Amino acid sequence: MILTVTLNTALDLTYRVPALTPHATHRVTQVIERPGGKGLNVARVLAALGHETVATGFAGGATGAMLRDLLATTPVRDELVATAGPTRRTVAVVDTTTGDTTQLNEPGPAITPAEWAGFRTRFTELLDGARAVALCGSLPPGIHVGAYAELIRLARAAAVPVLLDTSGEPLRRGIAARPDLVKPNADELAQLTGSREPHRATRDARRRGAHAVISSLGPEGLLAATPEGLWRAAPPAPVKGNPTGAGDSAVAGLLSGLVDEAPWPERLTRAVALSAATVLSPVAGEYDPSAYEELLPRVKVTEDSVSA
């Protein structure tokens, strides 16, 4: 099975309005609720691809109960750890005329030392039988910035490949613990390395400890610095739509390729096709299966001449 970790889960609410106008009252035409947080998004895509998937992290309060009820309707196995504080909410307001999305994210509950200790115990138990683990998203209040580095070391001790997808100081600390994969976007990579030149920043990030670095270039696809070389993967043409969850779908594609022991070009092809199919989906954060199948053979993957 594949294990995903979401320490700062969320109840995702999407409001669709005909037009979003500042200082105005809006009539919402559609409300969508779903379990959210980067790792849960990844888990949902992996399950849709046919992988046995287990989700852990934290959930609490009335919103946490709603999240778990929604998660129970999916193939993802719920191994979330209960908290006293309520799970946060995120609100996405979609302007259906322009397709633009405005996002509001709550900070999350404060995690107590006892809750963190309980999670570490459960995480260690779940590593037994895991083929890969993904550590995704922000840290809620109360958890130290080296938390992901701590979990990476536990996964490495259990010989389980680990992917890290976070930002800021948790990324800086985590990458030094030598994860197998990290997947920053351009802004996160620039913050980590001080460089906005994609090749230099990606190679620099890999030198900091990660086995492989897959940098998201937005509509231009992915740049991957791996032990086998430097690769670029891009959709056949720019896609327009809602990018919510596209990065999480790319993570799912990378993990799918990892556990299937696919070569790097195939892993990157899955990641780019899933990401683009998520942008094209009418539901924010979900991928369009037909678009994914249509895009798979058309993703362009090239090996870069610059040494990784």
PDB file of C-alpha atoms in Angstrom:
ATOM      1  CA  MET A   1       0.000   0.000   0.000  1.00  0.00           C
ATOM      2  CA  ILE A   2       0.933   3.671  -0.343  1.00  0.00           C
ATOM      3  CA  LEU A   3       0.778   5.790   2.815  1.00  0.00           C
ATOM      4  CA  THR A   4      -0.009   9.519   2.644  1.00  0.00           C
ATOM      5  CA  VAL A   5       0.472  11.914   5.560  1.00  0.00           C
ATOM      6  CA  THR A   6      -1.550  15.121   5.954  1.00  0.00           C
ATOM      7  CA  LEU A   7      -0.738  16.772   9.262  1.00  0.00           C
ATOM      8  CA  ASN A   8      -2.947  19.786   8.480  1.00  0.00           C
ATOM      9  CA  THR A   9      -6.075  18.220   6.967  1.00  0.00           C
ATOM     10  CA  ALA A  10      -9.000  20.423   5.947  1.00  0.00           C
ATOM     11  CA  LEU A  11     -12.648  20.309   5.091  1.00  0.00           C
ATOM     12  CA  ASP A  12     -12.577  21.798   1.600  1.00  0.00           C
ATOM     13  CA  LEU A  13     -15.559  23.946   0.592  1.00  0.00           C
ATOM     14  CA  THR A  14     -15.918  25.137  -2.994  1.00  0.00           C
ATOM     15  CA  TYR A  15     -18.433  27.884  -3.768  1.00  0.00           C
ATOM     16  CA  ARG A  16     -19.290  28.588  -7.397  1.00  0.00           C
ATOM     17  CA  VAL A  17     -20.621  32.076  -8.228  1.00  0.00           C
ATOM     18  CA  PRO A  18     -21.468  33.669 -11.605  1.00  0.00           C
ATOM     19  CA  ALA A  19     -19.002  36.476 -10.922  1.00  0.00           C
ATOM     20  CA  LEU A  20     -16.840  37.399  -7.923  1.00  0.00           C
ATOM     21  CA  THR A  21     -17.056  41.121  -7.185  1.00  0.00           C
ATOM     22  CA  PRO A  22     -15.355  42.781  -4.185  1.00  0.00           C
ATOM     23  CA  HIS A  23     -17.673  44.429  -1.615  1.00  0.00           C
ATOM     24  CA  ALA A  24     -20.748  42.716  -3.116  1.00  0.00           C
ATOM     25  CA  THR A  25     -23.226  40.055  -1.971  1.00  0.00           C
ATOM     26  CA  HIS A  26     -23.051  36.863  -4.015  1.00  0.00           C
ATOM     27  CA  ARG A  27     -25.558  34.125  -4.703  1.00  0.00           C
ATOM     28  CA  VAL A  28     -23.770  30.769  -4.616  1.00  0.00           C
ATOM     29  CA  THR A  29     -24.909  28.456  -7.413  1.00  0.00           C
ATOM     30  CA  GLN A  30     -23.138  25.304  -6.190  1.00  0.00           C
ATOM     31  CA  VAL A  31     -21.441  24.092  -2.995  1.00  0.00           C
ATOM     32  CA  ILE A  32     -18.991  21.176  -3.012  1.00  0.00           C
ATOM     33  CA  GLU A  33     -17.606  19.607   0.188  1.00  0.00           C
ATOM     34  CA  ARG A  34     -14.737  17.134   0.255  1.00  0.00           C
ATOM     35  CA  PRO A  35     -11.911  15.914   2.496  1.00  0.00           C
ATOM     36  CA  GLY A  36      -8.923  18.129   1.835  1.00  0.00           C
ATOM     37  CA  GLY A  37      -5.287  18.796   2.556  1.00  0.00           C
ATOM     38  CA  LYS A  38      -2.499  17.920   0.123  1.00  0.00           C
ATOM     39  CA  GLY A  39      -1.943  14.357   1.306  1.00  0.00           C
ATOM     40  CA  LEU A  40      -5.645  13.503   1.173  1.00  0.00           C
ATOM     41  CA  ASN A  41      -5.810  14.910  -2.357  1.00  0.00           C
ATOM     42  CA  VAL A  42      -2.876  12.678  -3.300  1.00  0.00           C
ATOM     43  CA  ALA A  43      -4.511   9.659  -1.654  1.00  0.00           C
ATOM     44  CA  ARG A  44      -7.775  10.186  -3.518  1.00  0.00           C
ATOM     45  CA  VAL A  45      -6.001  10.293  -6.891  1.00  0.00           C
ATOM     46  CA  LEU A  46      -3.893   7.226  -6.075  1.00  0.00           C
ATOM     47  CA  ALA A  47      -7.009   5.288  -5.098  1.00  0.00           C
ATOM     48  CA  ALA A  48      -8.702   6.327  -8.353  1.00  0.00           C
ATOM     49  CA  LEU A  49      -5.670   4.945 -10.204  1.00  0.00           C
ATOM     50  CA  GLY A  50      -6.206   1.593  -8.496  1.00  0.00           C
ATOM     51  CA  HIS A  51      -3.556   1.737  -5.765  1.00  0.00           C
ATOM     52  CA  GLU A  52      -4.288   0.555  -2.236  1.00  0.00           C
ATOM     53  CA  THR A  53      -3.960   3.797  -0.261  1.00  0.00           C
ATOM     54  CA  VAL A  54      -3.950   4.649   3.449  1.00  0.00           C
ATOM     55  CA  ALA A  55      -4.289   8.210   4.757  1.00  0.00           C
ATOM     56  CA  THR A  56      -3.013   9.336   8.137  1.00  0.00           C
ATOM     57  CA  GLY A  57      -2.580  12.697   9.829  1.00  0.00           C
ATOM     58  CA  PHE A  58      -4.916  14.556  12.187  1.00  0.00           C
ATOM     59  CA  ALA A  59      -8.657  15.239  12.322  1.00  0.00           C
ATOM     60  CA  GLY A  60     -10.800  16.665  15.110  1.00  0.00           C
ATOM     61  CA  GLY A  61     -13.994  18.444  16.067  1.00  0.00           C
ATOM     62  CA  ALA A  62     -17.157  18.742  14.011  1.00  0.00           C
ATOM     63  CA  THR A  63     -15.277  19.573  10.803  1.00  0.00           C
ATOM     64  CA  GLY A  64     -12.986  16.615  11.367  1.00  0.00           C
ATOM     65  CA  ALA A  65     -16.012  14.345  11.743  1.00  0.00           C
ATOM     66  CA  MET A  66     -17.460  15.677   8.484  1.00  0.00           C
ATOM     67  CA  LEU A  67     -14.111  15.134   6.765  1.00  0.00           C
ATOM     68  CA  ARG A  68     -13.969  11.527   7.952  1.00  0.00           C
ATOM     69  CA  ASP A  69     -17.556  10.883   6.851  1.00  0.00           C
ATOM     70  CA  LEU A  70     -16.671  12.135   3.375  1.00  0.00           C
ATOM     71  CA  LEU A  71     -13.437  10.120   3.323  1.00  0.00           C
ATOM     72  CA  ALA A  72     -15.449   6.997   4.149  1.00  0.00           C
ATOM     73  CA  THR A  73     -17.206   7.291   0.779  1.00  0.00           C
ATOM     74  CA  THR A  74     -13.862   6.881  -1.033  1.00  0.00           C
ATOM     75  CA  PRO A  75     -11.601   3.807  -1.392  1.00  0.00           C
ATOM     76  CA  VAL A  76      -8.964   5.487   0.836  1.00  0.00           C
ATOM     77  CA  ARG A  77      -8.467   3.806   4.232  1.00  0.00           C
ATOM     78  CA  ASP A  78      -8.833   6.242   7.130  1.00  0.00           C
ATOM     79  CA  GLU A  79      -6.037   6.049   9.716  1.00  0.00           C
ATOM     80  CA  LEU A  80      -6.308   9.671  10.891  1.00  0.00           C
ATOM     81  CA  VAL A  81      -5.437  10.432  14.523  1.00  0.00           C
ATOM     82  CA  ALA A  82      -8.032  12.311  16.592  1.00  0.00           C
ATOM     83  CA  THR A  83      -7.274  15.781  17.995  1.00  0.00           C
ATOM     84  CA  ALA A  84      -9.042  17.906  20.593  1.00  0.00           C
ATOM     85  CA  GLY A  85      -8.917  20.957  18.315  1.00  0.00           C
ATOM     86  CA  PRO A  86     -11.223  21.210  15.286  1.00  0.00           C
ATOM     87  CA  THR A  87      -9.959  20.522  11.769  1.00  0.00           C
ATOM     88  CA  ARG A  88      -9.616  23.670   9.685  1.00  0.00           C
ATOM     89  CA  ARG A  89     -11.708  24.642   6.680  1.00  0.00           C
ATOM     90  CA  THR A  90     -10.573  25.964   3.320  1.00  0.00           C
ATOM     91  CA  VAL A  91     -12.923  27.940   1.106  1.00  0.00           C
ATOM     92  CA  ALA A  92     -12.439  28.213  -2.661  1.00  0.00           C
ATOM     93  CA  VAL A  93     -14.678  30.724  -4.460  1.00  0.00           C
ATOM     94  CA  VAL A  94     -14.821  29.969  -8.176  1.00  0.00           C
ATOM     95  CA  ASP A  95     -15.855  32.721 -10.590  1.00  0.00           C
ATOM     96  CA  THR A  96     -17.635  30.672 -13.266  1.00  0.00           C
ATOM     97  CA  THR A  97     -17.379  33.486 -15.813  1.00  0.00           C
ATOM     98  CA  THR A  98     -13.589  33.840 -15.719  1.00  0.00           C
ATOM     99  CA  GLY A  99     -12.638  30.497 -14.168  1.00  0.00           C
ATOM    100  CA  ASP A 100     -10.557  32.330 -11.536  1.00  0.00           C
ATOM    101  CA  THR A 101     -10.454  30.913  -8.005  1.00  0.00           C
ATOM    102  CA  THR A 102     -10.044  32.833  -4.738  1.00  0.00           C
ATOM    103  CA  GLN A 103      -8.778  30.669  -1.868  1.00  0.00           C
ATOM    104  CA  LEU A 104      -9.217  31.228   1.899  1.00  0.00           C
ATOM    105  CA  ASN A 105      -7.278  28.861   4.179  1.00  0.00           C
ATOM    106  CA  GLU A 106      -7.693  28.610   7.947  1.00  0.00           C
ATOM    107  CA  PRO A 107      -4.518  27.893   9.978  1.00  0.00           C
ATOM    108  CA  GLY A 108      -5.464  24.558  11.568  1.00  0.00           C
ATOM    109  CA  PRO A 109      -5.761  23.346  15.185  1.00  0.00           C
ATOM    110  CA  ALA A 110      -2.943  23.467  17.730  1.00  0.00           C
ATOM    111  CA  ILE A 111      -1.488  19.968  18.105  1.00  0.00           C
ATOM    112  CA  THR A 112      -0.492  18.963  21.647  1.00  0.00           C
ATOM    113  CA  PRO A 113       2.721  17.061  22.486  1.00  0.00           C
ATOM    114  CA  ALA A 114       0.620  14.012  23.430  1.00  0.00           C
ATOM    115  CA  GLU A 115      -1.209  14.117  20.084  1.00  0.00           C
ATOM    116  CA  TRP A 116       2.099  14.354  18.202  1.00  0.00           C
ATOM    117  CA  ALA A 117       3.525  11.409  20.181  1.00  0.00           C
ATOM    118  CA  GLY A 118       0.412   9.377  19.384  1.00  0.00           C
ATOM    119  CA  PHE A 119       0.741  10.182  15.707  1.00  0.00           C
ATOM    120  CA  ARG A 120       4.417   9.170  15.604  1.00  0.00           C
ATOM    121  CA  THR A 121       3.493   5.802  17.104  1.00  0.00           C
ATOM    122  CA  ARG A 122       0.720   5.255  14.544  1.00  0.00           C
ATOM    123  CA  PHE A 123       2.964   6.395  11.669  1.00  0.00           C
ATOM    124  CA  THR A 124       5.667   3.926  12.676  1.00  0.00           C
ATOM    125  CA  GLU A 125       3.092   1.107  12.787  1.00  0.00           C
ATOM    126  CA  LEU A 126       1.733   2.023   9.341  1.00  0.00           C
ATOM    127  CA  LEU A 127       5.203   1.975   7.775  1.00  0.00           C
ATOM    128  CA  ASP A 128       5.091  -1.803   8.151  1.00  0.00           C
ATOM    129  CA  GLY A 129       3.666  -2.892   4.810  1.00  0.00           C
ATOM    130  CA  ALA A 130       3.984   0.497   3.091  1.00  0.00           C
ATOM    131  CA  ARG A 131       5.636   0.522  -0.338  1.00  0.00           C
ATOM    132  CA  ALA A 132       6.034   4.326  -0.295  1.00  0.00           C
ATOM    133  CA  VAL A 133       5.039   7.276   1.860  1.00  0.00           C
ATOM    134  CA  ALA A 134       4.161  10.877   0.945  1.00  0.00           C
ATOM    135  CA  LEU A 135       4.559  13.706   3.470  1.00  0.00           C
ATOM    136  CA  CYS A 136       2.446  16.598   2.217  1.00  0.00           C
ATOM    137  CA  GLY A 137       1.422  20.119   3.069  1.00  0.00           C
ATOM    138  CA  SER A 138       1.796  22.650   5.827  1.00  0.00           C
ATOM    139  CA  LEU A 139       2.351  21.989   9.514  1.00  0.00           C
ATOM    140  CA  PRO A 140      -0.441  22.909  11.943  1.00  0.00           C
ATOM    141  CA  PRO A 141       0.364  25.026  15.008  1.00  0.00           C
ATOM    142  CA  GLY A 142       2.110  23.170  17.800  1.00  0.00           C
ATOM    143  CA  ILE A 143       4.261  20.907  15.596  1.00  0.00           C
ATOM    144  CA  HIS A 144       7.972  21.707  15.404  1.00  0.00           C
ATOM    145  CA  VAL A 145       9.466  22.701  12.051  1.00  0.00           C
ATOM    146  CA  GLY A 146      11.661  19.597  11.997  1.00  0.00           C
ATOM    147  CA  ALA A 147       8.643  17.259  12.086  1.00  0.00           C
ATOM    148  CA  TYR A 148       8.973  16.128   8.478  1.00  0.00           C
ATOM    149  CA  ALA A 149      12.701  15.496   8.928  1.00  0.00           C
ATOM    150  CA  GLU A 150      11.809  13.298  11.900  1.00  0.00           C
ATOM    151  CA  LEU A 151       9.258  11.330   9.856  1.00  0.00           C
ATOM    152  CA  ILE A 152      11.686  10.962   6.934  1.00  0.00           C
ATOM    153  CA  ARG A 153      14.252   9.397   9.251  1.00  0.00           C
ATOM    154  CA  LEU A 154      11.610   6.960  10.549  1.00  0.00           C
ATOM    155  CA  ALA A 155      10.659   6.009   6.979  1.00  0.00           C
ATOM    156  CA  ARG A 156      14.292   5.569   5.951  1.00  0.00           C
ATOM    157  CA  ALA A 157      14.911   3.361   8.992  1.00  0.00           C
ATOM    158  CA  ALA A 158      12.007   1.184   7.819  1.00  0.00           C
ATOM    159  CA  ALA A 159      13.415   1.139   4.239  1.00  0.00           C
ATOM    160  CA  VAL A 160      10.282   2.844   2.846  1.00  0.00           C
ATOM    161  CA  PRO A 161      10.821   5.367   0.010  1.00  0.00           C
ATOM    162  CA  VAL A 162       9.544   8.803   0.996  1.00  0.00           C
ATOM    163  CA  LEU A 163       8.342  11.817  -1.008  1.00  0.00           C
ATOM    164  CA  LEU A 164       8.255  15.269   0.605  1.00  0.00           C
ATOM    165  CA  ASP A 165       5.961  18.036  -0.645  1.00  0.00           C
ATOM    166  CA  THR A 166       6.047  21.078   1.610  1.00  0.00           C
ATOM    167  CA  SER A 167       7.615  24.549   1.747  1.00  0.00           C
ATOM    168  CA  GLY A 168       9.643  26.979   3.834  1.00  0.00           C
ATOM    169  CA  GLU A 169      11.633  25.822   6.844  1.00  0.00           C
ATOM    170  CA  PRO A 170       9.920  22.380   7.001  1.00  0.00           C
ATOM    171  CA  LEU A 171      11.208  21.785   3.439  1.00  0.00           C
ATOM    172  CA  ARG A 172      14.697  23.031   4.331  1.00  0.00           C
ATOM    173  CA  ARG A 173      14.881  20.757   7.376  1.00  0.00           C
ATOM    174  CA  GLY A 174      13.224  17.859   5.594  1.00  0.00           C
ATOM    175  CA  ILE A 175      15.480  17.833   2.533  1.00  0.00           C
ATOM    176  CA  ALA A 176      18.530  17.546   4.806  1.00  0.00           C
ATOM    177  CA  ALA A 177      17.093  14.248   6.100  1.00  0.00           C
ATOM    178  CA  ARG A 178      17.586  12.825   2.580  1.00  0.00           C
ATOM    179  CA  PRO A 179      14.110  11.987   1.247  1.00  0.00           C
ATOM    180  CA  ASP A 180      13.884   9.970  -1.960  1.00  0.00           C
ATOM    181  CA  LEU A 181      11.837  12.669  -3.729  1.00  0.00           C
ATOM    182  CA  VAL A 182      10.921  16.286  -3.166  1.00  0.00           C
ATOM    183  CA  LYS A 183       8.446  18.186  -5.343  1.00  0.00           C
ATOM    184  CA  PRO A 184       8.681  21.966  -4.842  1.00  0.00           C
ATOM    185  CA  ASN A 185       7.105  24.536  -7.127  1.00  0.00           C
ATOM    186  CA  ALA A 186       9.130  27.421  -8.556  1.00  0.00           C
ATOM    187  CA  ASP A 187       8.461  29.754  -5.622  1.00  0.00           C
ATOM    188  CA  GLU A 188       9.263  27.099  -3.012  1.00  0.00           C
ATOM    189  CA  LEU A 189      12.436  26.182  -4.876  1.00  0.00           C
ATOM    190  CA  ALA A 190      13.538  29.829  -5.075  1.00  0.00           C
ATOM    191  CA  GLN A 191      12.909  30.281  -1.357  1.00  0.00           C
ATOM    192  CA  LEU A 192      14.986  27.179  -0.624  1.00  0.00           C
ATOM    193  CA  THR A 193      17.929  27.870  -2.945  1.00  0.00           C
ATOM    194  CA  GLY A 194      17.849  31.622  -3.608  1.00  0.00           C
ATOM    195  CA  SER A 195      17.766  31.005  -7.370  1.00  0.00           C
ATOM    196  CA  ARG A 196      14.919  31.360  -9.863  1.00  0.00           C
ATOM    197  CA  GLU A 197      16.848  29.744 -12.710  1.00  0.00           C
ATOM    198  CA  PRO A 198      15.129  26.315 -12.901  1.00  0.00           C
ATOM    199  CA  HIS A 199      18.160  24.147 -13.747  1.00  0.00           C
ATOM    200  CA  ARG A 200      20.423  25.719 -11.155  1.00  0.00           C
ATOM    201  CA  ALA A 201      17.756  25.717  -8.432  1.00  0.00           C
ATOM    202  CA  THR A 202      16.732  22.102  -9.060  1.00  0.00           C
ATOM    203  CA  ARG A 203      20.315  20.836  -9.032  1.00  0.00           C
ATOM    204  CA  ASP A 204      21.080  22.914  -5.922  1.00  0.00           C
ATOM    205  CA  ALA A 205      18.072  21.443  -4.117  1.00  0.00           C
ATOM    206  CA  ARG A 206      19.264  17.928  -4.961  1.00  0.00           C
ATOM    207  CA  ARG A 207      22.721  18.679  -3.587  1.00  0.00           C
ATOM    208  CA  ARG A 208      21.082  19.602  -0.274  1.00  0.00           C
ATOM    209  CA  GLY A 209      20.156  15.967   0.311  1.00  0.00           C
ATOM    210  CA  ALA A 210      17.238  14.736  -1.805  1.00  0.00           C
ATOM    211  CA  HIS A 211      17.780  11.677  -3.979  1.00  0.00           C
ATOM    212  CA  ALA A 212      15.692  13.321  -6.726  1.00  0.00           C
ATOM    213  CA  VAL A 213      14.074  16.746  -7.103  1.00  0.00           C
ATOM    214  CA  ILE A 214      11.029  17.257  -9.318  1.00  0.00           C
ATOM    215  CA  SER A 215      10.340  20.954  -9.782  1.00  0.00           C
ATOM    216  CA  SER A 216       6.906  22.132 -10.880  1.00  0.00           C
ATOM    217  CA  LEU A 217       7.099  24.722 -13.650  1.00  0.00           C
ATOM    218  CA  GLY A 218       3.347  25.395 -13.723  1.00  0.00           C
ATOM    219  CA  PRO A 219       1.825  25.216 -17.221  1.00  0.00           C
ATOM    220  CA  GLU A 220       5.270  24.297 -18.624  1.00  0.00           C
ATOM    221  CA  GLY A 221       5.311  20.951 -16.804  1.00  0.00           C
ATOM    222  CA  LEU A 222       8.068  19.456 -14.656  1.00  0.00           C
ATOM    223  CA  LEU A 223      11.856  19.557 -14.420  1.00  0.00           C
ATOM    224  CA  ALA A 224      13.426  16.539 -12.712  1.00  0.00           C
ATOM    225  CA  ALA A 225      16.971  16.180 -11.392  1.00  0.00           C
ATOM    226  CA  THR A 226      17.497  12.460 -10.798  1.00  0.00           C
ATOM    227  CA  PRO A 227      20.441  10.070 -10.381  1.00  0.00           C
ATOM    228  CA  GLU A 228      19.842   9.013 -14.018  1.00  0.00           C
ATOM    229  CA  GLY A 229      19.960  12.553 -15.379  1.00  0.00           C
ATOM    230  CA  LEU A 230      17.981  15.736 -15.870  1.00  0.00           C
ATOM    231  CA  TRP A 231      14.554  15.450 -17.521  1.00  0.00           C
ATOM    232  CA  ARG A 232      11.909  17.851 -18.749  1.00  0.00           C
ATOM    233  CA  ALA A 233       8.260  16.851 -19.166  1.00  0.00           C
ATOM    234  CA  ALA A 234       5.502  19.065 -20.550  1.00  0.00           C
ATOM    235  CA  PRO A 235       1.899  18.748 -21.731  1.00  0.00           C
ATOM    236  CA  PRO A 236       1.402  18.819 -25.513  1.00  0.00           C
ATOM    237  CA  ALA A 237      -0.162  22.305 -25.236  1.00  0.00           C
ATOM    238  CA  PRO A 238      -1.023  24.753 -22.460  1.00  0.00           C
ATOM    239  CA  VAL A 239      -4.254  23.815 -20.654  1.00  0.00           C
ATOM    240  CA  LYS A 240      -6.744  26.283 -19.229  1.00  0.00           C
ATOM    241  CA  GLY A 241      -8.906  25.660 -16.193  1.00  0.00           C
ATOM    242  CA  ASN A 242      -8.714  25.486 -12.422  1.00  0.00           C
ATOM    243  CA  PRO A 243      -5.209  24.547 -11.194  1.00  0.00           C
ATOM    244  CA  THR A 244      -6.434  23.621  -7.693  1.00  0.00           C
ATOM    245  CA  GLY A 245      -4.941  20.238  -6.777  1.00  0.00           C
ATOM    246  CA  ALA A 246      -2.835  19.934  -9.927  1.00  0.00           C
ATOM    247  CA  GLY A 247       0.379  19.669  -7.926  1.00  0.00           C
ATOM    248  CA  ASP A 248      -1.134  16.983  -5.696  1.00  0.00           C
ATOM    249  CA  SER A 249      -2.124  14.979  -8.769  1.00  0.00           C
ATOM    250  CA  ALA A 250       1.465  15.261 -10.006  1.00  0.00           C
ATOM    251  CA  VAL A 251       2.662  13.839  -6.675  1.00  0.00           C
ATOM    252  CA  ALA A 252       0.233  10.930  -7.110  1.00  0.00           C
ATOM    253  CA  GLY A 253       1.640  10.268 -10.572  1.00  0.00           C
ATOM    254  CA  LEU A 254       5.202  10.230  -9.251  1.00  0.00           C
ATOM    255  CA  LEU A 255       4.283   7.833  -6.442  1.00  0.00           C
ATOM    256  CA  SER A 256       2.351   5.594  -8.831  1.00  0.00           C
ATOM    257  CA  GLY A 257       5.405   5.355 -11.068  1.00  0.00           C
ATOM    258  CA  LEU A 258       7.687   4.761  -8.080  1.00  0.00           C
ATOM    259  CA  VAL A 259       5.790   1.763  -6.696  1.00  0.00           C
ATOM    260  CA  ASP A 260       5.372   0.344 -10.218  1.00  0.00           C
ATOM    261  CA  GLU A 261       9.163   0.681 -10.669  1.00  0.00           C
ATOM    262  CA  ALA A 262       8.606   2.639 -13.884  1.00  0.00           C
ATOM    263  CA  PRO A 263      11.541   4.444 -15.539  1.00  0.00           C
ATOM    264  CA  TRP A 264      11.781   8.182 -14.971  1.00  0.00           C
ATOM    265  CA  PRO A 265      10.245   9.234 -18.313  1.00  0.00           C
ATOM    266  CA  GLU A 266       7.125   7.192 -17.533  1.00  0.00           C
ATOM    267  CA  ARG A 267       6.883   8.548 -13.978  1.00  0.00           C
ATOM    268  CA  LEU A 268       7.075  12.105 -15.293  1.00  0.00           C
ATOM    269  CA  THR A 269       4.572  11.355 -18.049  1.00  0.00           C
ATOM    270  CA  ARG A 270       2.022  10.139 -15.489  1.00  0.00           C
ATOM    271  CA  ALA A 271       2.646  13.175 -13.276  1.00  0.00           C
ATOM    272  CA  VAL A 272       2.227  15.729 -16.080  1.00  0.00           C
ATOM    273  CA  ALA A 273      -0.822  14.010 -17.585  1.00  0.00           C
ATOM    274  CA  LEU A 274      -2.555  13.790 -14.193  1.00  0.00           C
ATOM    275  CA  SER A 275      -1.718  17.409 -13.400  1.00  0.00           C
ATOM    276  CA  ALA A 276      -3.107  18.661 -16.723  1.00  0.00           C
ATOM    277  CA  ALA A 277      -6.191  16.438 -16.398  1.00  0.00           C
ATOM    278  CA  THR A 278      -6.825  18.009 -12.989  1.00  0.00           C
ATOM    279  CA  VAL A 279      -6.692  21.525 -14.445  1.00  0.00           C
ATOM    280  CA  LEU A 280      -9.214  20.411 -17.075  1.00  0.00           C
ATOM    281  CA  SER A 281     -11.621  18.813 -14.589  1.00  0.00           C
ATOM    282  CA  PRO A 282     -14.932  20.602 -13.962  1.00  0.00           C
ATOM    283  CA  VAL A 283     -14.575  19.822 -10.225  1.00  0.00           C
ATOM    284  CA  ALA A 284     -11.708  21.584  -8.447  1.00  0.00           C
ATOM    285  CA  GLY A 285      -9.035  19.166  -7.234  1.00  0.00           C
ATOM    286  CA  GLU A 286     -10.319  16.128  -9.143  1.00  0.00           C
ATOM    287  CA  TYR A 287      -8.740  14.766 -12.317  1.00  0.00           C
ATOM    288  CA  ASP A 288     -10.646  14.018 -15.511  1.00  0.00           C
ATOM    289  CA  PRO A 289      -9.995  10.314 -16.303  1.00  0.00           C
ATOM    290  CA  SER A 290     -10.767  10.645 -20.012  1.00  0.00           C
ATOM    291  CA  ALA A 291      -8.475  13.661 -20.334  1.00  0.00           C
ATOM    292  CA  TYR A 292      -5.750  11.735 -18.480  1.00  0.00           C
ATOM    293  CA  GLU A 293      -5.933   8.779 -20.883  1.00  0.00           C
ATOM    294  CA  GLU A 294      -5.931  11.127 -23.871  1.00  0.00           C
ATOM    295  CA  LEU A 295      -2.939  13.113 -22.592  1.00  0.00           C
ATOM    296  CA  LEU A 296      -0.728  10.171 -21.555  1.00  0.00           C
ATOM    297  CA  PRO A 297       0.685   9.355 -25.023  1.00  0.00           C
ATOM    298  CA  ARG A 298       1.076  13.049 -25.871  1.00  0.00           C
ATOM    299  CA  VAL A 299       3.201  14.273 -22.964  1.00  0.00           C
ATOM    300  CA  LYS A 300       6.619  15.421 -24.183  1.00  0.00           C
ATOM    301  CA  VAL A 301       9.573  14.091 -22.175  1.00  0.00           C
ATOM    302  CA  THR A 302      13.136  15.053 -23.106  1.00  0.00           C
ATOM    303  CA  GLU A 303      16.469  14.384 -21.455  1.00  0.00           C
ATOM    304  CA  ASP A 304      18.346  17.610 -20.794  1.00  0.00           C
ATOM    305  CA  SER A 305      21.952  17.910 -21.855  1.00  0.00           C
ATOM    306  CA  VAL A 306      22.838  19.721 -18.624  1.00  0.00           C
ATOM    307  CA  SER A 307      24.242  17.254 -16.099  1.00  0.00           C
ATOM    308  CA  ALA A 308      22.080  16.595 -13.019  1.00  0.00           C
TER     309      ALA A 308
END
